[in-house]
XYZ file of C-alpha atoms in Angstrom:
675
model
C 65.221 69.510 107.015
C 63.774 69.970 110.554
C 60.110 70.984 110.849
C 59.633 74.610 111.791
C 57.548 75.035 114.940
C 54.324 76.898 114.308
C 53.489 79.747 116.672
C 50.645 79.112 119.155
C 47.832 81.142 120.685
C 45.242 80.295 123.367
C 41.428 80.214 122.977
C 39.341 80.257 126.174
C 35.539 80.045 125.966
C 32.571 80.277 128.351
C 29.389 78.735 126.988
C 25.927 77.948 128.326
C 24.261 76.191 125.395
C 27.255 75.548 123.141
C 27.235 78.645 120.954
C 30.487 80.145 122.270
C 32.075 76.742 122.292
C 31.114 76.145 118.634
C 32.668 79.493 117.586
C 35.823 78.860 119.584
C 36.186 75.371 118.026
C 35.693 76.849 114.561
C 38.512 79.408 115.151
C 40.730 76.596 116.439
C 39.991 74.443 113.378
C 40.810 77.345 111.012
C 44.142 78.210 112.739
C 46.271 75.757 110.744
C 45.241 77.515 107.506
C 46.904 80.649 108.864
C 50.073 78.886 109.945
C 49.102 78.847 113.625
C 48.515 76.336 116.363
C 45.503 76.972 118.559
C 45.232 75.548 122.075
C 41.607 75.571 123.244
C 40.048 75.174 126.675
C 36.833 75.860 128.584
C 37.115 78.585 131.211
C 35.844 76.081 133.734
C 38.981 73.940 133.239
C 41.169 76.399 135.178
C 43.928 73.876 135.727
C 44.745 73.940 131.964
C 45.787 77.591 131.818
C 47.538 80.298 133.924
C 46.803 83.747 132.497
C 49.390 85.527 134.703
C 52.080 83.396 133.076
C 50.668 83.151 129.553
C 53.297 84.090 126.900
C 50.980 83.720 123.865
C 47.977 85.838 122.722
C 44.693 84.780 124.274
C 41.302 84.886 122.494
C 38.214 84.827 124.833
C 34.772 83.791 123.422
C 32.152 84.395 126.028
C 28.293 84.214 126.005
C 25.803 85.779 128.437
C 22.810 83.936 129.912
C 19.618 84.848 131.693
C 19.393 88.514 132.829
C 23.022 89.256 132.070
C 24.441 86.382 134.125
C 27.686 84.535 133.388
C 27.334 80.994 131.894
C 27.751 78.219 134.396
C 31.117 77.416 132.921
C 32.519 80.900 133.644
C 31.231 81.392 137.202
C 34.429 80.252 138.896
C 36.650 82.209 136.530
C 34.654 85.418 137.070
C 34.806 84.939 140.842
C 38.602 84.388 140.691
C 39.432 87.512 138.652
C 37.059 89.660 140.818
C 39.097 88.910 143.892
C 40.012 92.167 145.591
C 43.365 90.777 146.708
C 44.717 90.677 143.149
C 47.224 93.474 142.388
C 46.528 95.908 139.631
C 49.474 94.547 137.521
C 48.492 90.867 138.021
C 47.911 90.334 134.285
C 50.315 92.988 132.887
C 51.868 90.491 130.476
C 48.590 89.208 129.111
C 47.796 90.162 125.431
C 44.211 89.369 124.687
C 41.089 89.955 122.608
C 37.497 89.116 123.434
C 34.359 88.239 121.481
C 31.207 88.729 123.642
C 27.933 87.059 122.536
C 24.598 88.536 123.554
C 21.153 89.556 122.460
C 19.965 93.179 122.377
C 16.373 91.985 123.011
C 17.560 91.527 126.628
C 18.561 94.414 128.897
C 22.125 93.507 129.868
C 23.562 93.004 126.399
C 26.842 91.002 126.424
C 27.059 91.603 130.177
C 29.343 88.687 130.983
C 31.837 89.564 128.206
C 31.880 93.237 129.219
C 32.372 92.238 132.893
C 35.383 90.019 132.063
C 36.809 92.559 129.632
C 36.647 95.439 132.147
C 38.194 93.274 134.930
C 41.057 92.101 132.678
C 41.837 95.724 131.897
C 41.768 96.592 135.629
C 44.271 93.796 136.265
C 46.760 95.297 133.655
C 45.937 93.098 130.604
C 46.204 94.670 127.111
C 44.121 94.321 124.013
C 45.877 93.254 120.833
C 42.567 93.419 118.887
C 39.336 95.253 119.542
C 36.629 93.562 121.528
C 33.621 92.341 119.463
C 29.979 92.368 120.635
C 27.906 89.953 118.466
C 24.146 90.313 118.670
C 22.007 87.202 118.290
C 19.002 89.538 117.953
C 20.163 90.814 114.607
C 22.440 87.933 113.585
C 25.789 86.953 115.204
C 27.338 86.814 111.733
C 27.027 90.615 111.222
C 29.785 91.095 113.755
C 31.189 87.594 113.984
C 32.406 87.178 110.354
C 34.378 90.369 110.068
C 35.767 90.001 113.547
C 37.144 86.538 112.838
C 38.411 87.724 109.446
C 40.465 90.410 111.129
C 41.646 88.484 114.162
C 44.240 86.425 112.215
C 46.400 89.344 111.247
C 46.014 90.770 114.749
C 47.218 87.483 116.321
C 50.234 87.369 113.925
C 51.057 91.014 114.768
C 50.743 90.267 118.536
C 52.989 87.216 118.195
C 55.649 89.198 116.360
C 55.460 91.964 118.917
C 55.651 89.575 121.871
C 58.601 87.717 120.308
C 60.604 90.940 119.737
C 59.818 92.255 123.187
C 60.930 88.960 124.803
C 64.200 88.997 122.905
C 63.411 85.761 121.067
C 63.877 85.401 117.305
C 60.672 86.370 115.472
C 58.850 83.584 113.598
C 57.383 84.554 110.264
C 53.699 83.671 110.148
C 52.068 83.221 106.810
C 48.627 82.082 105.807
C 48.142 78.810 103.945
C 46.067 78.519 100.801
C 42.564 77.127 101.485
C 41.415 73.947 99.878
C 37.887 75.316 100.299
C 38.535 78.131 97.850
C 39.790 75.711 95.281
C 36.816 73.447 95.806
C 34.439 76.453 95.539
C 35.978 77.541 92.214
C 35.797 74.022 90.826
C 32.194 73.612 92.019
C 31.294 76.942 90.554
C 32.625 75.878 87.140
C 30.710 72.572 87.258
C 27.467 74.298 88.239
C 27.737 77.270 85.879
C 25.694 75.750 83.054
C 22.894 74.638 85.362
C 23.018 77.973 87.242
C 22.682 79.985 84.073
C 19.730 77.934 82.915
C 18.000 78.469 86.221
C 18.676 82.223 86.147
C 16.735 82.469 82.945
C 13.580 81.569 84.728
C 14.266 82.555 88.347
C 13.645 86.261 89.007
C 14.342 86.120 92.685
C 16.903 84.183 94.665
C 15.624 81.330 96.814
C 16.993 78.892 99.341
C 18.333 76.615 96.552
C 19.174 79.147 93.830
C 21.130 82.349 93.652
C 21.435 85.158 91.186
C 24.359 87.332 90.086
C 26.553 88.714 91.452
C 26.627 85.900 94.057
C 26.167 83.098 91.593
C 29.230 84.296 89.645
C 31.422 85.263 92.572
C 34.548 83.628 93.926
C 33.737 82.520 97.446
C 35.482 82.711 100.820
C 34.200 79.394 102.226
C 34.943 78.456 105.841
C 37.473 75.810 106.553
C 35.987 72.254 106.656
C 35.528 71.345 110.292
C 37.636 68.206 110.886
C 35.488 65.070 111.588
C 36.182 63.576 114.908
C 33.609 60.959 115.752
C 33.426 57.320 114.762
C 30.003 55.773 114.890
C 29.331 51.986 115.139
C 25.856 50.524 115.073
C 25.339 47.493 117.237
C 22.608 44.929 116.701
C 21.558 44.431 120.371
C 17.983 45.387 121.087
C 16.829 46.546 124.590
C 13.931 48.394 125.938
C 14.639 52.105 126.352
C 13.212 54.751 128.598
C 13.512 58.549 128.532
C 16.523 59.434 130.655
C 17.176 62.507 132.717
C 18.261 62.028 136.290
C 17.039 65.463 137.463
C 13.547 65.142 135.836
C 10.348 63.832 137.346
C 7.576 62.102 135.444
C 4.276 63.662 136.427
C 0.726 63.423 135.173
C -1.262 66.214 133.498
C -4.429 66.280 135.595
C -6.144 69.160 133.792
C -5.894 70.802 130.391
C -8.042 73.747 129.382
C -8.076 75.892 126.256
C -8.133 79.462 127.479
C -8.835 81.265 124.209
C -11.856 81.504 121.939
C -12.197 81.875 118.193
C -9.759 81.520 115.263
C -8.530 85.102 115.310
C -6.267 84.659 118.333
C -3.332 82.365 119.116
C -4.357 79.208 120.973
C -3.382 79.426 124.667
C -3.621 76.329 126.977
C -3.628 75.985 130.748
C -2.134 72.713 132.034
C -2.166 71.467 135.617
C 0.389 68.910 136.829
C 0.141 66.706 139.877
C 3.501 66.944 141.674
C 2.288 65.614 145.041
C 4.205 62.359 144.636
C 7.501 64.286 144.620
C 7.908 66.232 147.903
C 11.221 67.707 146.775
C 9.456 69.469 143.845
C 8.781 72.759 145.592
C 8.387 76.198 144.036
C 7.522 79.764 144.720
C 5.457 82.185 142.552
C 7.938 83.542 140.054
C 9.854 80.296 139.666
C 9.973 78.479 136.365
C 10.500 74.874 135.371
C 11.753 72.826 132.457
C 9.755 70.432 130.267
C 11.608 67.653 128.542
C 10.153 67.299 125.032
C 11.010 65.091 122.102
C 11.635 65.926 118.469
C 8.578 65.470 116.257
C 8.245 61.821 115.117
C 7.570 62.771 111.464
C 10.726 64.872 111.343
C 12.837 62.131 112.910
C 11.429 59.657 110.385
C 12.374 62.076 107.548
C 15.977 62.324 108.785
C 16.203 58.571 109.253
C 14.976 58.058 105.652
C 17.470 60.509 104.215
C 20.312 58.939 106.119
C 19.196 55.476 105.013
C 18.828 54.340 108.594
C 15.071 53.615 108.809
C 15.758 49.838 109.036
C 18.494 50.365 111.614
C 16.678 52.781 113.923
C 16.550 50.258 116.767
C 20.250 49.539 116.612
C 22.575 50.820 119.291
C 24.886 53.757 118.692
C 28.438 53.385 119.916
C 30.618 56.517 119.754
C 34.372 56.866 119.822
C 36.782 59.706 118.938
C 38.594 59.083 115.695
C 42.290 58.258 116.136
C 43.168 60.339 113.025
C 41.131 63.438 113.950
C 42.838 66.803 113.750
C 40.309 68.384 116.125
C 42.009 69.435 119.303
C 40.428 68.277 122.507
C 37.895 66.117 120.714
C 35.536 64.050 122.971
C 32.247 62.249 122.585
C 29.250 64.513 123.390
C 28.134 64.109 126.981
C 24.446 64.500 126.018
C 24.457 61.209 123.979
C 23.926 58.274 126.355
C 26.076 55.166 125.906
C 24.523 52.596 123.551
C 21.288 54.452 122.935
C 19.320 53.568 119.762
C 19.537 55.637 116.569
C 15.897 56.559 117.025
C 16.361 57.615 120.690
C 19.354 59.700 119.658
C 17.385 61.608 117.077
C 14.276 61.882 119.191
C 15.650 62.914 122.608
C 19.297 63.956 122.284
C 19.883 66.151 119.220
C 18.158 69.456 118.450
C 17.265 68.735 114.848
C 15.056 71.893 114.888
C 18.096 74.105 115.514
C 19.095 76.504 112.747
C 22.124 75.084 110.974
C 25.288 77.097 111.482
C 27.661 77.964 108.653
C 30.158 75.335 109.825
C 27.437 72.677 109.501
C 26.533 73.919 106.015
C 30.213 73.698 105.046
C 30.340 70.126 106.215
C 27.160 69.294 104.255
C 28.806 70.577 101.024
C 30.805 67.399 100.743
C 27.644 65.322 101.285
C 25.745 66.752 98.299
C 25.852 64.785 95.033
C 24.451 67.479 92.779
C 26.973 70.127 91.650
C 24.350 72.876 91.635
C 23.299 72.054 95.230
C 26.904 71.749 96.307
C 27.626 75.227 94.978
C 24.540 76.682 96.660
C 25.584 75.253 100.045
C 28.945 76.779 99.592
C 27.321 80.137 98.843
C 25.143 79.956 101.957
C 28.148 79.303 104.238
C 30.443 81.845 102.578
C 31.179 85.394 103.491
C 29.721 86.581 100.202
C 26.482 84.664 100.896
C 25.787 86.056 104.385
C 22.705 88.007 103.273
C 21.235 84.891 101.674
C 22.081 82.832 104.787
C 20.299 85.315 107.013
C 17.280 85.635 104.699
C 16.643 81.924 103.857
C 17.998 80.139 106.878
C 18.512 82.222 110.025
C 15.531 84.641 109.792
C 13.169 81.786 108.682
C 14.399 79.459 111.539
C 14.974 76.813 108.950
C 15.954 73.460 110.399
C 17.794 70.363 109.269
C 14.784 68.277 108.054
C 13.576 71.237 105.966
C 17.070 71.867 104.587
C 17.434 68.182 103.607
C 14.077 68.276 101.858
C 15.222 71.136 99.673
C 18.724 69.794 99.080
C 17.635 66.373 97.952
C 21.133 65.111 96.919
C 22.594 65.756 100.369
C 23.075 62.614 102.460
C 25.178 63.228 105.527
C 26.397 60.462 107.724
C 25.007 60.102 111.265
C 28.417 61.128 112.732
C 28.128 64.571 111.093
C 24.762 65.209 112.743
C 26.154 64.213 116.160
C 29.203 66.505 115.653
C 27.197 69.560 114.567
C 23.730 69.425 116.121
C 23.471 70.839 119.631
C 21.937 69.154 122.612
C 18.075 69.034 122.576
C 17.364 71.482 125.418
C 14.344 71.264 127.712
C 11.938 74.258 127.332
C 11.348 76.584 130.281
C 7.883 77.657 131.433
C 6.783 80.029 134.296
C 4.684 78.617 137.100
C 1.174 80.180 137.042
C 0.076 79.172 140.523
C 0.915 79.317 144.219
C 1.065 76.166 146.287
C -0.978 78.024 148.974
C -3.927 78.036 146.565
C -3.096 74.772 144.724
C -1.241 72.444 147.062
C 0.511 69.578 145.260
C -0.233 71.151 141.887
C 1.810 73.090 139.404
C 0.007 75.140 136.730
C 1.301 76.805 133.598
C 0.015 78.534 130.532
C 1.521 78.665 127.060
C 0.700 79.750 123.544
C 0.904 77.150 120.778
C 3.613 78.677 118.605
C 2.923 78.756 114.842
C 5.828 79.269 112.438
C 4.488 80.504 109.049
C 5.366 78.975 105.626
C 8.410 80.511 103.928
C 10.928 79.607 101.211
C 12.193 76.217 102.272
C 9.070 75.567 104.346
C 6.108 75.104 102.033
C 3.748 74.558 105.063
C 3.873 76.230 108.428
C 4.866 74.262 111.485
C 4.235 74.460 115.216
C 6.713 75.122 117.989
C 8.557 71.982 119.054
C 7.436 71.858 122.741
C 4.179 73.760 122.507
C 3.038 71.689 119.530
C 3.934 68.458 121.312
C 2.194 69.453 124.486
C -1.003 70.450 122.499
C -1.026 67.027 120.700
C -0.365 65.240 123.998
C -3.274 66.710 125.885
C -5.714 66.794 122.965
C -7.728 63.764 124.189
C -8.310 65.412 127.581
C -8.454 69.041 126.588
C -11.459 71.024 127.843
C -12.467 73.622 125.177
C -14.619 76.764 125.705
C -18.226 75.828 126.063
C -17.619 72.320 127.220
C -17.059 70.711 130.638
C -14.533 68.228 131.945
C -17.010 65.340 131.862
C -17.295 65.546 128.056
C -13.609 64.376 127.758
C -14.561 60.850 128.958
C -12.114 58.646 130.795
C -9.017 59.155 128.643
C -5.771 58.219 130.316
C -3.820 61.141 131.808
C -0.807 61.956 129.818
C 2.633 62.129 131.558
C 5.494 64.629 131.029
C 8.992 64.967 132.458
C 9.717 68.206 134.399
C 12.286 69.702 136.753
C 12.100 72.923 138.757
C 14.279 75.977 137.975
C 14.092 78.119 141.151
C 14.373 81.848 140.454
C 16.985 83.784 142.447
C 15.185 87.136 142.165
C 11.835 87.044 140.352
C 9.787 86.697 143.450
C 7.313 88.920 145.235
C 8.856 91.305 147.765
C 9.367 89.911 151.294
C 8.112 93.230 152.636
C 4.309 93.029 152.209
C 3.924 96.853 152.538
C 6.039 97.432 149.338
C 3.854 98.471 146.335
C 3.814 95.842 143.568
C 3.697 96.853 139.818
C 3.283 93.927 137.358
C 3.389 94.198 133.569
C 2.354 90.886 131.842
C 0.529 90.855 128.486
C -0.675 87.505 127.072
C 0.864 84.504 128.729
C 3.272 86.857 130.449
C 0.517 87.007 133.064
C 1.620 83.572 134.369
C 3.894 84.416 137.337
C 1.605 87.244 138.520
C -1.265 84.734 138.974
C 0.939 83.055 141.520
C 1.898 86.454 143.098
C -1.761 87.365 143.469
C -2.996 83.981 144.705
C -0.359 84.101 147.385
C -1.109 87.697 148.315
C -4.819 86.989 148.628
C -4.187 84.203 151.132
C -1.575 86.273 153.013
C -4.118 89.177 153.317
C -6.688 86.801 154.646
C -4.302 85.270 157.226
C -2.753 88.632 158.306
C -5.601 91.209 158.419
C -3.534 93.486 160.699
C -0.798 94.043 157.985
C -1.085 97.179 155.722
C -0.313 95.545 152.407
C 1.106 97.765 149.632
C -1.037 98.521 146.597
C -0.824 96.264 143.584
C -0.980 97.218 139.913
C -1.387 94.792 137.006
C -1.013 95.919 133.396
C -2.435 93.187 131.179
C -3.059 93.245 127.458
C -4.230 90.887 124.711
C -5.809 91.169 121.256
C -9.506 90.760 121.904
C -11.511 91.122 125.097
C -13.762 88.187 124.083
C -11.065 86.081 122.541
C -7.891 85.945 124.690
C -8.552 87.810 127.908
C -6.953 85.143 130.046
C -8.182 84.324 133.569
C -10.742 87.123 133.400
C -12.921 85.855 136.219
C -9.904 85.277 138.480
C -8.472 88.758 137.847
C -11.824 90.369 138.458
C -12.084 88.369 141.678
C -8.760 89.683 142.831
C -10.046 93.217 142.298
C -13.294 92.500 144.134
C -11.381 91.052 147.121
C -8.952 94.066 147.263
C -5.945 91.842 146.473
C -5.435 93.685 143.189
C -5.759 97.436 143.672
C -5.496 98.470 139.966
C -6.205 96.318 136.904
C -5.244 98.183 133.709
C -6.383 96.425 130.535
C -5.863 96.991 126.822
C -7.084 94.990 123.852
C -4.943 95.822 120.825
C -7.184 94.649 117.969
C -10.393 95.911 119.578
C -8.744 99.307 120.149
C -7.544 99.454 116.618
C -10.957 98.523 115.193
C -12.611 101.101 117.359
C -10.244 103.847 116.294
C -10.731 102.880 112.561
C -14.467 103.235 113.096
C -14.031 106.695 114.589
C -14.597 105.683 118.138
C -12.765 106.886 121.250
C -9.042 106.184 121.224
C -7.950 103.698 123.852
C -4.657 102.251 125.019
C -3.458 99.665 122.491
C -0.545 98.048 124.286
C 0.643 97.771 127.944
C 3.255 100.491 127.495
C 0.482 102.921 126.420
C -1.375 102.176 129.677
C 1.852 102.722 131.577
C 2.194 106.176 129.985
C -1.478 106.983 130.840
C -0.700 106.352 134.531
C 2.870 107.659 134.310
C 2.787 110.026 137.316
C 1.342 107.595 139.822
C 3.513 104.617 138.754
C 6.665 106.759 138.587
C 6.137 108.049 142.096
C 5.465 104.585 143.509
C 8.659 103.317 141.806
C 10.921 106.268 142.596
C 9.656 107.553 145.878
C 7.777 104.691 147.611
C 10.094 101.729 147.133
C 7.784 99.875 144.738
C 8.893 96.716 142.864
C 8.303 96.506 139.081
C 8.093 93.158 137.288
C 7.867 92.654 133.565
C 7.121 89.216 131.972
C 6.638 88.260 128.335
C 8.057 88.890 124.915
C 11.629 90.266 124.786
C 11.758 91.314 121.164
C 9.004 93.906 121.271
C 7.127 94.290 124.490
C 9.950 94.374 126.958
C 11.882 96.827 124.801
C 8.879 99.133 124.457
C 8.093 98.919 128.176
C 11.696 99.820 128.989
C 11.624 102.804 126.586
C 8.373 103.990 128.237
C 9.879 103.674 131.708
C 12.839 105.720 130.480
C 10.406 108.512 129.451
C 8.603 108.308 132.726
C 11.772 108.577 134.795
C 13.008 111.518 132.686
C 9.767 113.334 133.308
C 9.407 112.609 136.958
C 13.039 113.392 137.915
C 13.717 116.006 135.224
C 16.724 114.006 133.883
C 18.375 113.703 130.540
C 18.611 110.301 128.706
C 21.808 109.255 130.363
C 20.465 110.081 133.785
C 17.253 108.093 133.193
C 19.359 105.142 132.011
C 21.480 105.280 135.187
C 18.360 105.441 137.312
C 16.814 102.369 135.699
C 20.148 100.569 135.938
C 20.181 101.327 139.674
C 16.688 99.940 140.030
C 17.846 96.739 138.369
C 20.875 96.574 140.638
C 18.567 96.918 143.680
C 16.358 94.117 142.244
C 13.425 96.497 142.117
C 13.050 96.345 138.305
C 12.995 92.638 137.301
C 12.357 90.905 134.003
C 11.326 87.354 133.065
C 11.321 87.646 129.319
C 11.891 85.329 126.326
C 12.845 85.845 122.682
């Protein structure tokens, strides 16, 4: 009997850090269970698809990067479809749906996906399924899981409709039974006795244990991602250096702790000597990347669990499995040829990344204990989404911590390479101007502390900030000491590369007023702005420079008021016209003691000076810059600006939103924020 050809659809993705690609590949892997064949391609590989001729449904998975910018892999595609020469019916035959990924902590939520969606509509394309907007700020799964669940029936309906409209015989599309569900049911039965015993003493669910109704539910478990890599370990032993062709190794010439006392987060100032690399140029407002390794103790823990501690110096040789069912499988480009196992886990793979559900599904088959196997199935299932968010996503739990709790789980090295993303360099803002500090690059950062939680008995420090703090500890100058007390310790070296900013620079017109909002280490780029402005004022006394405002805030005036002397010096010299300060914990303590109420946060100070700031921004061509925390501060500042615009121009909410959007478009309201 001849094999019946399964109907096909096309998946196109645009990804910056691998999130959209991972989701697209997950959908492609699941297609066979629904009686479908998925063809998958990156939007950058434009030679592999022709949308104007596409006869199958198309699923777009697109992320957004930076301040609403398209990922690098979608730039050419976006430029192509934006061409004004394209007729309005260019894509009239295209049936598509789109999943946009974004983060509501940033202003232009899902902007790339929305841009593509709108343009496809303008070119005559038609939705066969509603667009999804998944928010990484609240959890992609909230939108992602139900969107994917519904997309299968929509694809089948679109295929049926497209077949009938083309005059071709319709192909019946049916779903296939999932082996995952059978495995889940079997595992549930095996684990039932142990689970019931645990429930007798466990009053609350935890990372490793669940309670009814979840513990007694039938589970919808994702399809097992097909393995696609073959790993061979070679015995040859060679010296190995940190690679990164675009990075420069530079010495840390100065390291100073900027904060005092235990009641504030530790902030450090580091100065790098970049004079040996003339091509490393920057402007105030630019940022740069720091290449950092995974923590040695965590790498050792993973090596131990994988049974590779005695083979850590052996070479890793990768190849795509001949029998793999993964479409378009290839070896990861971020894994160098023949690197050692230790180098791979130290410099190539993000072992601190939060495991995605597809990874948890793959780990199920690596667990020897039936109770732990069942719990991993729950955590990656649709029914266990709340537990996944609570115990893994919201806690930023990582692989070493997960393996500690699931002691019977022993994954092969190939599984880690397949599922862990590339270890990304960490960006920092330059906190200096080369006019003031020639041949030097300064930056400030807070040492991030993640608290203890279920699955993490002890707190841990941020990967890069913790590594930098340890690296400079022998030469660190602490409050109350001087540089000579650090002795003659060897200067540490780090690998960096510049990331020039396209927009976050001081205005080229020196007469334009400058409004800066930067609490905490968000002050960094504005130090460079002010250092440069001070020297420009000195060198051009005939120019009428615009007024400058800085809104700075921290917890305690005597604890973490960063660069106090330098800021007060800018005020004295006339470089900084208005310095508006707030100290949140001091203000709260004063209010509790019945003292005079003061501004607590930077948005409160903005509101206190609303009229003057609004008029500068709306009537005198001022530039407004915001730098710092995206999750709270940037949102609150944006809401305050909305109120200020409404009051100044007598607008409703929609009018104020449009005014702020216009300021963004004109590059007069700019953000450099992080989550």
